[in-house]
Tab-separated table of C-alpha atoms in Angstrom:
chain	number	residue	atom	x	y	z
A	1	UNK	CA	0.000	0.000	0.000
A	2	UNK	CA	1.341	3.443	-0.319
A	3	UNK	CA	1.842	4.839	2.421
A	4	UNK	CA	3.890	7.731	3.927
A	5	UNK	CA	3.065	7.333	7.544
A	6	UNK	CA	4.941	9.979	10.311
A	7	UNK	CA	3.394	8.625	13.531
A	8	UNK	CA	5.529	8.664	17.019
A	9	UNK	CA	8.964	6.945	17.300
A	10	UNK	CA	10.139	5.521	20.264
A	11	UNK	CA	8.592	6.745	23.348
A	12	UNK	CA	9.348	10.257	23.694
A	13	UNK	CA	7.832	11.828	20.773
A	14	UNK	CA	3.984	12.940	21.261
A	15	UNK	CA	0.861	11.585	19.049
A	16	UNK	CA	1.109	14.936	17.259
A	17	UNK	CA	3.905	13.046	15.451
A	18	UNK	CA	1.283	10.920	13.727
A	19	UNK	CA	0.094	13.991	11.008
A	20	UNK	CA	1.129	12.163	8.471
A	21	UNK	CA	0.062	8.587	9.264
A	22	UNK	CA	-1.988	8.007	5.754
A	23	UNK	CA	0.099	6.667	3.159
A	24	UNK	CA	1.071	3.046	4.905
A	25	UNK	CA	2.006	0.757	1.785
A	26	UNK	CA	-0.101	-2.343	3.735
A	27	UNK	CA	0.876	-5.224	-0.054
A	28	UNK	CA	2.301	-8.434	1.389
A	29	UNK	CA	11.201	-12.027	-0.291
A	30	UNK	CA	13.611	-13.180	-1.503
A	31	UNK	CA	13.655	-16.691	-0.100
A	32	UNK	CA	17.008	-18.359	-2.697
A	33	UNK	CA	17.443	-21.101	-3.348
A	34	UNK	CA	14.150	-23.098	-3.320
A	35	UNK	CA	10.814	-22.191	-2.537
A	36	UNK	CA	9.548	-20.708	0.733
A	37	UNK	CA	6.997	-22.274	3.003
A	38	UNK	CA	5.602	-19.170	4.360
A	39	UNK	CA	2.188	-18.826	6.293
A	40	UNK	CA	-1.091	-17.407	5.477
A	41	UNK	CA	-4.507	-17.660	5.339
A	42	UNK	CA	-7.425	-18.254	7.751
A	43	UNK	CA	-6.588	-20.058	11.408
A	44	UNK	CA	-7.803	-23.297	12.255
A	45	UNK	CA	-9.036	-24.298	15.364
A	46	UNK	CA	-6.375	-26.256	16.147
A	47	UNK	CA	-4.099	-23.495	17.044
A	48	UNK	CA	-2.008	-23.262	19.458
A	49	UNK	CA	-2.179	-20.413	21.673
A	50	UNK	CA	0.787	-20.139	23.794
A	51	UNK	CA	2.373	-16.374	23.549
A	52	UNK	CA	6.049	-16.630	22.538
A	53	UNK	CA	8.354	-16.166	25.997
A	54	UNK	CA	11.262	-13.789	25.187
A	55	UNK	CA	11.040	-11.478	27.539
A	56	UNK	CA	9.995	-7.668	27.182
A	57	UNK	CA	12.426	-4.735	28.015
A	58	UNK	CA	11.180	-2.445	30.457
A	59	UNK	CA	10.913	-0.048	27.699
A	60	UNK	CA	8.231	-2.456	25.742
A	61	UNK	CA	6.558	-3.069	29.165
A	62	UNK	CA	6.003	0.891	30.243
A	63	UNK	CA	5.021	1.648	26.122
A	64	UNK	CA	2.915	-1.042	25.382
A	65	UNK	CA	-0.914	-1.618	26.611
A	66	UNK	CA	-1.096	-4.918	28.498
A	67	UNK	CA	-3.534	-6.435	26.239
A	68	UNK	CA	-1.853	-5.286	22.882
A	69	UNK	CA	1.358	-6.616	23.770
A	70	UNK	CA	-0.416	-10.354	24.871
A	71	UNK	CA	-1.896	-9.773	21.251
A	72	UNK	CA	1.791	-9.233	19.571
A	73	UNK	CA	3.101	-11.923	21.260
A	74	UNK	CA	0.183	-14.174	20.567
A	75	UNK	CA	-0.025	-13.853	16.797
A	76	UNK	CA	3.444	-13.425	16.457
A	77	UNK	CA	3.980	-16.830	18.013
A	78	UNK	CA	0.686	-18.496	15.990
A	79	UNK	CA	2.356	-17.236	12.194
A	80	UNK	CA	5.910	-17.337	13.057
A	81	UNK	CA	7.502	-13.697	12.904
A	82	UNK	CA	9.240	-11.910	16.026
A	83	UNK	CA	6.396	-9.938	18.443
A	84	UNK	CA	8.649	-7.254	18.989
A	85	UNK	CA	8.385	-6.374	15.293
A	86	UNK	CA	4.758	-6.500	15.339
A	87	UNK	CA	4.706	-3.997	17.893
A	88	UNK	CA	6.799	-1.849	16.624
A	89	UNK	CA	4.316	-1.394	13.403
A	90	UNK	CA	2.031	-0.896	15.907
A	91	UNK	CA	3.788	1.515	17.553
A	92	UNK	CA	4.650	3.660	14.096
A	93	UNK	CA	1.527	3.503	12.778
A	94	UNK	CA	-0.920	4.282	15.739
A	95	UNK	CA	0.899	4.697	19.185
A	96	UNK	CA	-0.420	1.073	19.737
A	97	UNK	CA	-3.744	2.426	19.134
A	98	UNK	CA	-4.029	5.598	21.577
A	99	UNK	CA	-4.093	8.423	18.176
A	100	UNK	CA	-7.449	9.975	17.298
A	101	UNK	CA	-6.409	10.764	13.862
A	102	UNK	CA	-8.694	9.811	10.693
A	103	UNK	CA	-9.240	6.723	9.887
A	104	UNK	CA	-7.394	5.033	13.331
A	105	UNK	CA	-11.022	3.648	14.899
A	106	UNK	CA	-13.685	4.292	12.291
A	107	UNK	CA	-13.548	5.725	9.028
A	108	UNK	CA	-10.099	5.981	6.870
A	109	UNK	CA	-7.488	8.200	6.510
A	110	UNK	CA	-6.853	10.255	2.843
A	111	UNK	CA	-4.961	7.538	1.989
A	112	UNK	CA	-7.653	4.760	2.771
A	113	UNK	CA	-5.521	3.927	5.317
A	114	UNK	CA	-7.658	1.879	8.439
A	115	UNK	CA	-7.217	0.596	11.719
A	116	UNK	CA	-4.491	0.288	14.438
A	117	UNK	CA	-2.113	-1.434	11.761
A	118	UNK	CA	-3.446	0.996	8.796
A	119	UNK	CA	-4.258	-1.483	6.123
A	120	UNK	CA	-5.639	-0.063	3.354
A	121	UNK	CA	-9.617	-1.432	3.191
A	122	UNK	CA	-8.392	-2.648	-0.452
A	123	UNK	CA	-5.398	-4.534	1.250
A	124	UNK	CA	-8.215	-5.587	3.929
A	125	UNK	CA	-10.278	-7.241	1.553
A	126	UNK	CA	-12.693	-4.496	0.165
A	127	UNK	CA	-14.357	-3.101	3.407
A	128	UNK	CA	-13.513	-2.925	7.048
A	129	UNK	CA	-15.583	-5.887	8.194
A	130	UNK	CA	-15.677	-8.947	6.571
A	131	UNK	CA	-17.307	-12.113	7.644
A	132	UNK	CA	-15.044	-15.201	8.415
A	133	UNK	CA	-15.093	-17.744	6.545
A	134	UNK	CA	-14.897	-15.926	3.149
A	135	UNK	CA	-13.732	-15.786	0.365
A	136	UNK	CA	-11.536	-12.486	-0.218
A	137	UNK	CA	-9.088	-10.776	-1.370
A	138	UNK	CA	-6.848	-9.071	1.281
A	139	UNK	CA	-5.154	-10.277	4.737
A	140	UNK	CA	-8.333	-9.755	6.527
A	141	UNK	CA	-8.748	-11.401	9.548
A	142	UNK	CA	-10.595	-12.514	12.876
A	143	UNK	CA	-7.971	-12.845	15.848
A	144	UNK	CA	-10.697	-13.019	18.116
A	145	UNK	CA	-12.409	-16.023	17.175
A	146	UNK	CA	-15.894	-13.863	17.083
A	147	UNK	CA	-16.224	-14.636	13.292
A	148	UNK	CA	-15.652	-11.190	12.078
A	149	UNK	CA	-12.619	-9.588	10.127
A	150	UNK	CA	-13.001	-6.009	11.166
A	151	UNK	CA	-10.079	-3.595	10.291
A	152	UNK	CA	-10.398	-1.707	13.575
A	153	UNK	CA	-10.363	-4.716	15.590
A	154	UNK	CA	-6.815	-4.734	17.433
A	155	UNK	CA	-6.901	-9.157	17.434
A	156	UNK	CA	-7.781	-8.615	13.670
A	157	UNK	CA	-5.319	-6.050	12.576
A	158	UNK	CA	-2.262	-7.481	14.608
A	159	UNK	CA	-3.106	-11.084	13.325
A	160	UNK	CA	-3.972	-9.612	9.891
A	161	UNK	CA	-0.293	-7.795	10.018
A	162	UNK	CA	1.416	-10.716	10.872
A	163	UNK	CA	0.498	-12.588	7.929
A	164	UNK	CA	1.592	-9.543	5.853
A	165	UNK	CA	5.080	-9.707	7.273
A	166	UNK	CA	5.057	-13.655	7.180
A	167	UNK	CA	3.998	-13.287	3.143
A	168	UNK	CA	6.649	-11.284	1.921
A	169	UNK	CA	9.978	-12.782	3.830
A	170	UNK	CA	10.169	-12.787	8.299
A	171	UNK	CA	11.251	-13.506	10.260
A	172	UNK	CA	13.959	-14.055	8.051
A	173	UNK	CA	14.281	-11.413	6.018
A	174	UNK	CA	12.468	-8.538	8.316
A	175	UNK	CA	13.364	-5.644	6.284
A	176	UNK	CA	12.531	-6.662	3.427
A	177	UNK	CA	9.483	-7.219	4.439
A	178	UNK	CA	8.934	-3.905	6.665
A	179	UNK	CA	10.169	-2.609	3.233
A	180	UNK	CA	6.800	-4.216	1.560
A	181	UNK	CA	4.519	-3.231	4.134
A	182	UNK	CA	5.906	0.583	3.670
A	183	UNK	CA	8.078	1.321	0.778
A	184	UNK	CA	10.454	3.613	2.379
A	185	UNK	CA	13.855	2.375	3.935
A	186	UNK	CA	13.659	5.262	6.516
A	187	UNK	CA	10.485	3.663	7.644
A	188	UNK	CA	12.353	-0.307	7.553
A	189	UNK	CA	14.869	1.832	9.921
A	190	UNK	CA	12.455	3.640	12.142
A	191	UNK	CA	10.103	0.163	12.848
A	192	UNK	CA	13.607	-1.853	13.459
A	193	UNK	CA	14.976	0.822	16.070
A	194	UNK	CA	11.876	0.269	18.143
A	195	UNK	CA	11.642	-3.133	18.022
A	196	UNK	CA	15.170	-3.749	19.097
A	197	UNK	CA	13.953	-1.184	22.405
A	198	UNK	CA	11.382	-3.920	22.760
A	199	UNK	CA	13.169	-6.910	22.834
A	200	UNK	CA	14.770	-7.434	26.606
A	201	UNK	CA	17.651	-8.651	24.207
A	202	UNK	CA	18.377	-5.754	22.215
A	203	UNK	CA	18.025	-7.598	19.299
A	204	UNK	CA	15.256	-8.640	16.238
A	205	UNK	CA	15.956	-12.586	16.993
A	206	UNK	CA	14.318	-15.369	15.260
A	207	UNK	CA	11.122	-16.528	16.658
A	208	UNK	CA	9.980	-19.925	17.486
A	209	UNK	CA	8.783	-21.734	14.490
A	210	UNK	CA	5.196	-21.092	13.902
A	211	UNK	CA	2.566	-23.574	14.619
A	212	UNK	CA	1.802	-25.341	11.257
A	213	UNK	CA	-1.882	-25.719	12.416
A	214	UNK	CA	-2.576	-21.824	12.405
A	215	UNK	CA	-2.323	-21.615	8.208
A	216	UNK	CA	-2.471	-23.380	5.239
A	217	UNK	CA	1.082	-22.976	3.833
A	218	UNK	CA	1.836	-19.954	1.709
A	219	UNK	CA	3.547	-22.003	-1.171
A	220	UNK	CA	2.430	-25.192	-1.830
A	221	UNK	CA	5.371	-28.097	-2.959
A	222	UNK	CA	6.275	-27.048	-6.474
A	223	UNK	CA	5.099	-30.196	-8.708
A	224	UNK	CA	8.573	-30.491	-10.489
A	225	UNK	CA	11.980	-29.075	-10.405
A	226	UNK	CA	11.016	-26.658	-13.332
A	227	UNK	CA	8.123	-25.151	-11.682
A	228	UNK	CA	9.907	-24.866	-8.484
A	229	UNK	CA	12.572	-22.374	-10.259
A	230	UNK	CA	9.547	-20.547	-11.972
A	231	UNK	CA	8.128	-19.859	-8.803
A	232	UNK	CA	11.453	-18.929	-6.950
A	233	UNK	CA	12.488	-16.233	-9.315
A	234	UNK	CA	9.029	-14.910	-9.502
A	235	UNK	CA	8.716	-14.597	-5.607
A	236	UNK	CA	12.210	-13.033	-5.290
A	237	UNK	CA	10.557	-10.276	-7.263
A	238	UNK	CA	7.933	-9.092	-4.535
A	239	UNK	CA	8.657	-5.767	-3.234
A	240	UNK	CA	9.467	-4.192	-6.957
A	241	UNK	CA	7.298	-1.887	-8.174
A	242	UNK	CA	4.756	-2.485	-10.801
A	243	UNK	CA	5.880	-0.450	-14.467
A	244	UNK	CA	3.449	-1.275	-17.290
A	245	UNK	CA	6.080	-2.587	-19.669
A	246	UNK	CA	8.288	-3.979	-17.495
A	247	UNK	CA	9.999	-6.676	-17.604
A	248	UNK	CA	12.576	-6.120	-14.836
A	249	UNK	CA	14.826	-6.513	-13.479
A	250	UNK	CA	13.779	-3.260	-11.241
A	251	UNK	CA	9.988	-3.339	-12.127
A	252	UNK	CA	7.111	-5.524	-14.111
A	253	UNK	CA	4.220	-5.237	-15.430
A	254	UNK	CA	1.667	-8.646	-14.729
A	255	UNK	CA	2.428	-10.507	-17.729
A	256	UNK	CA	6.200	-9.565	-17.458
A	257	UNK	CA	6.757	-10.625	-13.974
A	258	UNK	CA	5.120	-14.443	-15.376
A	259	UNK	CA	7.109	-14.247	-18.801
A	260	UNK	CA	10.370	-13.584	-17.061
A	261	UNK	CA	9.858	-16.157	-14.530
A	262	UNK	CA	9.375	-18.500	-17.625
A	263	UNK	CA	12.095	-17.430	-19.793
A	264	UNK	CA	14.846	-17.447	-16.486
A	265	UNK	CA	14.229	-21.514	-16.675
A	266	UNK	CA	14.869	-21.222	-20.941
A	267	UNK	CA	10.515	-21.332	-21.703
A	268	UNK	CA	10.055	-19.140	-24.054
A	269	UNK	CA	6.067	-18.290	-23.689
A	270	UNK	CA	3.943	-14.550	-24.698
A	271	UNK	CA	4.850	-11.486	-23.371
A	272	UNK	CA	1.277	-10.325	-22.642
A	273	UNK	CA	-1.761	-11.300	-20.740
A	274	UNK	CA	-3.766	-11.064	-24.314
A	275	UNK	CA	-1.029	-13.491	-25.834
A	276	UNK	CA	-0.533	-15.777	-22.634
A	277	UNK	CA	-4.484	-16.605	-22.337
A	278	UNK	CA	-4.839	-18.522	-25.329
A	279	UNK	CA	-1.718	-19.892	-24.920
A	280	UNK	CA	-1.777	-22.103	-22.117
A	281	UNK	CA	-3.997	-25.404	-21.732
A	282	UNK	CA	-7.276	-24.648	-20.126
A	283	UNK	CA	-8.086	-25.896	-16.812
A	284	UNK	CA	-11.056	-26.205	-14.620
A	285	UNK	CA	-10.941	-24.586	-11.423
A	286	UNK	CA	-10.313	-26.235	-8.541
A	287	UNK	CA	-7.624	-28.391	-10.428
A	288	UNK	CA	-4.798	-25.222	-10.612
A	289	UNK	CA	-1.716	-25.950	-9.068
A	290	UNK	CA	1.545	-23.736	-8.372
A	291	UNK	CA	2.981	-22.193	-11.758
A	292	UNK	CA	-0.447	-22.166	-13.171
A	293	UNK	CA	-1.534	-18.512	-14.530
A	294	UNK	CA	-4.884	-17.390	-13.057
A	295	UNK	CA	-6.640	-14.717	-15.793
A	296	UNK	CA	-9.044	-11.643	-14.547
A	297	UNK	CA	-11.684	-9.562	-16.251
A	298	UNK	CA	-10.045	-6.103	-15.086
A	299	UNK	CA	-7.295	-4.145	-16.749
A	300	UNK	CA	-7.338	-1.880	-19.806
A	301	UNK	CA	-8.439	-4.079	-22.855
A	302	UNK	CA	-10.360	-6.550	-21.401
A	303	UNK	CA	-13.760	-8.552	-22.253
A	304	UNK	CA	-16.030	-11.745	-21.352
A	305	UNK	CA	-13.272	-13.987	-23.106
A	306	UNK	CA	-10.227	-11.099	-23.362
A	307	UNK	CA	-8.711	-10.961	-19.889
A	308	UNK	CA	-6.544	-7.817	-18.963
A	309	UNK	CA	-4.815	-8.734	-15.981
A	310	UNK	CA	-2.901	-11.745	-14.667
A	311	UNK	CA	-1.714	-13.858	-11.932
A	312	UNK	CA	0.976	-16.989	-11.021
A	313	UNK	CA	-0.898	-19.450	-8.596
A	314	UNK	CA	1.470	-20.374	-5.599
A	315	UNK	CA	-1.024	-22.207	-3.654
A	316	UNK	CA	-4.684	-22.863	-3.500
A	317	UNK	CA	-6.272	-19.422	-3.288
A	318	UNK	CA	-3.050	-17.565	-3.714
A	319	UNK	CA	-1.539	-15.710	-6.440
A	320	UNK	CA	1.573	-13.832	-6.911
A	321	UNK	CA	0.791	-10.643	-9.319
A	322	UNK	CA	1.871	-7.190	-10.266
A	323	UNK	CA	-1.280	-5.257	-10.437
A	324	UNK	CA	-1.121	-1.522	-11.183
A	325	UNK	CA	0.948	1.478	-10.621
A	326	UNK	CA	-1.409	2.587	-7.093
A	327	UNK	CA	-1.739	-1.146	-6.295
A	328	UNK	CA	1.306	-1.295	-3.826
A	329	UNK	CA	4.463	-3.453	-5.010
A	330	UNK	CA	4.610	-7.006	-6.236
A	331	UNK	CA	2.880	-9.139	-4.305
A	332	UNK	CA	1.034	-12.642	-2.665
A	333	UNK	CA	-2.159	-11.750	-3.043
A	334	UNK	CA	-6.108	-13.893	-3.479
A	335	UNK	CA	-7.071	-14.833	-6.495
A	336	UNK	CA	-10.767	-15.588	-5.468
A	337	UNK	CA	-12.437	-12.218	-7.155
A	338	UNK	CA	-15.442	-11.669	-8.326
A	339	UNK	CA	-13.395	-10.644	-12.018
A	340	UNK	CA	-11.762	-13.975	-11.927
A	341	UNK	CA	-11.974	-15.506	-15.769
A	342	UNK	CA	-10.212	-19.136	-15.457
A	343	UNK	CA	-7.052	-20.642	-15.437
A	344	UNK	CA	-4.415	-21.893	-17.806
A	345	UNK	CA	-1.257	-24.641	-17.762
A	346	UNK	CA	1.324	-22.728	-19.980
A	347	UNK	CA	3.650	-26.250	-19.552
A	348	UNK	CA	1.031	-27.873	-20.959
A	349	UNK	CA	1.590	-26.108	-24.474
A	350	UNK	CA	3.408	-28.625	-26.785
A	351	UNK	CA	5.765	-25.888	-27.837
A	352	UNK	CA	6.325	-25.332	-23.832
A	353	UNK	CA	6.481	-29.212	-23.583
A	354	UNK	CA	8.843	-29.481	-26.567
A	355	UNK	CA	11.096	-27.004	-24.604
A	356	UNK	CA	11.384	-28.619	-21.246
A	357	UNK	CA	12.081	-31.931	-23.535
A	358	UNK	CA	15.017	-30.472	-24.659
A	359	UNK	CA	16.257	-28.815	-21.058
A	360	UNK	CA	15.964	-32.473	-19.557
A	361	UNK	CA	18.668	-34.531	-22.623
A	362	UNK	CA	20.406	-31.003	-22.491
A	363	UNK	CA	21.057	-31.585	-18.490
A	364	UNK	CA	21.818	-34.982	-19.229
């Protein structure tokens, strides 16, 4: 999401700090070699829900409400990225919930910007409360168990932030990630500073490895060796900016983020979404499976059988895409929209199968 959020730093600086809280880039990493089994979709009710133990700094404990900090600690622990840098979002963005500015508890910013983790209600899923289960397209969701996604809802928010991070590359890679969930390196800085105060270490450590009960996995295992290195180059681009025309390796466009990740394994397939449609083998829904393209009735150009925009399945439900210029960087995102058209095997081509063929006796 685009965001260009001033809100209070550390604990000194007063909620007037916050005037420019609006423009939080809320989008979900570079995860080489191989492909990355992140976390991310609804909880189960199997999850565990121990709060991770690392101790707090007295600075975290005098800062940070009681209940918001059990919160950070708890969904940190249940999707598998540190607490203290949950916190420290919520600290940047809202004072851990304490600023009255627009759009904090009802309403949005000028940005769209919602909530105590200011997710833009696209981001969300399309409006600040959202019944759970659904289908939608955002990291809404209900950290409360009370069936609800609602944006303003601290459980929601925190939980819904923690996927976010998870997505796009911590604990591992936490700036990067910070770095997706605000463009800005200044920002990456600020959030890291705090969250180091936090931490009775001093330190951004490696949490506990998250309870594989709480989400389906991110990144489902690739189905062969050449899918596997389509989907690892195409992940390693999230974070980039979207440039109609582009075909990296700074920015894409949505067909050139797919015909790159292609042509890096030697496939040569269409550069467009118009060309790659008819191109791949049809399949029904329900069957798609990772390196599959998912096609949408959106984008400049587009009709009932003449999609403009498209997707790379990762997962059941999950895409990674490039979607417009105001969309936020490259992303995981849902691919269960309303302007969904179908889905296509682009391996399944014989020209495509004539080409991996040749790959195999050449590594021979």
């Amino acid at each position: 999401m685009n965001a260009s959020s001033r809100t209070r730093v550390g604990i000194a600086v007063g909620v007037a700090g916050l005037l420019l809280l609006g423009l939080i880039i809320v989008s979900p990493m570079l995860m080489m070699p191989g492909i990355p089994s992140f976390i991310g979709t609804n909880p189960t009710t199997d999850c565990e829900d121990d709060v991770q133990t690392e101790e707090v700094s007295d600075s975290a404990a005098s800062d940070i409400p009681p209940d918001l900090l059990e919160l950070y600690k708890k969904h940190g622990k249940k999707i598998g990225v540190q607490w203290n840098v949950l916190a420290a979002v919520g600290k940047r963005e809202t004072d851990h919930f304490r600023s009255n500015l627009p759009g904090v508890k009802s309403g949005t910013n000028y940005a769209g910007a919602a909530g105590p983790m200011q997710f833009l209600i696209s981001t969300w899923g399309g409006k600040a409360r959202i019944p759970i289960p659904s289908q939608f397209n955002g990291y809404a969701s209900d950290g409360d168990g009370d069936g609800v996604a609602d944006v303003y809802n601290p459980a929601d928010a925190i939980l819904g932030a923690a996927r976010m991070l998870k997505r796009n590359g911590a604990p591992e890679n936490v700036r990067r990630a910070l770095f997706v969930y605000n463009r800005a390196w200044w920002y990456v800085d600020q959030v890291e500073a705090i969250a180091k105060k936090y931490a009775k270490s001093g330190d951004v450590k490696l949490p506990p490895q998250a309870d594989p009960n709480c989400d389906e996995p991110l990144v489902q295992a690739a189905p062969s060796d050449v899918v596997a290195k389509i989907l690892a180059y195409a992940l390693a681009q999230r974070g980039k900016p979207y440039l109609w025309g582009g075909t990296g390796p700074d920015a894409f466009d949505c067909s050139g983020i797919i015909y790159m990740a292609y042509r890096n394994v030697g496939l040569d397939i269409p550069r467009t979404t118009f060309g790659q449609w008819p191109f791949g083998v049809k399949i029904e829904a329900g069957t798609e499976q990772p390196g599959d393209l998912v096609f949408f009735n959106a984008g400049p150009g587009t009709g009932p059988n003449n999609p403009g925009h498209v997707g790379m399945v990762v997962s059941k439900g999950k895409m990674i895409e490039a979607r417009c210029r105001l969309c936020g960087p490259i992303k995981v995102t849902s691919y269960r929209r309303d302007s969904l058209m179908g889905f296509t095997r682009p391996l399944q081509n014989p020209a495509v199968l004539e080409q991996v063929k040749k790959l195999e006796n050449a590594a021979l």
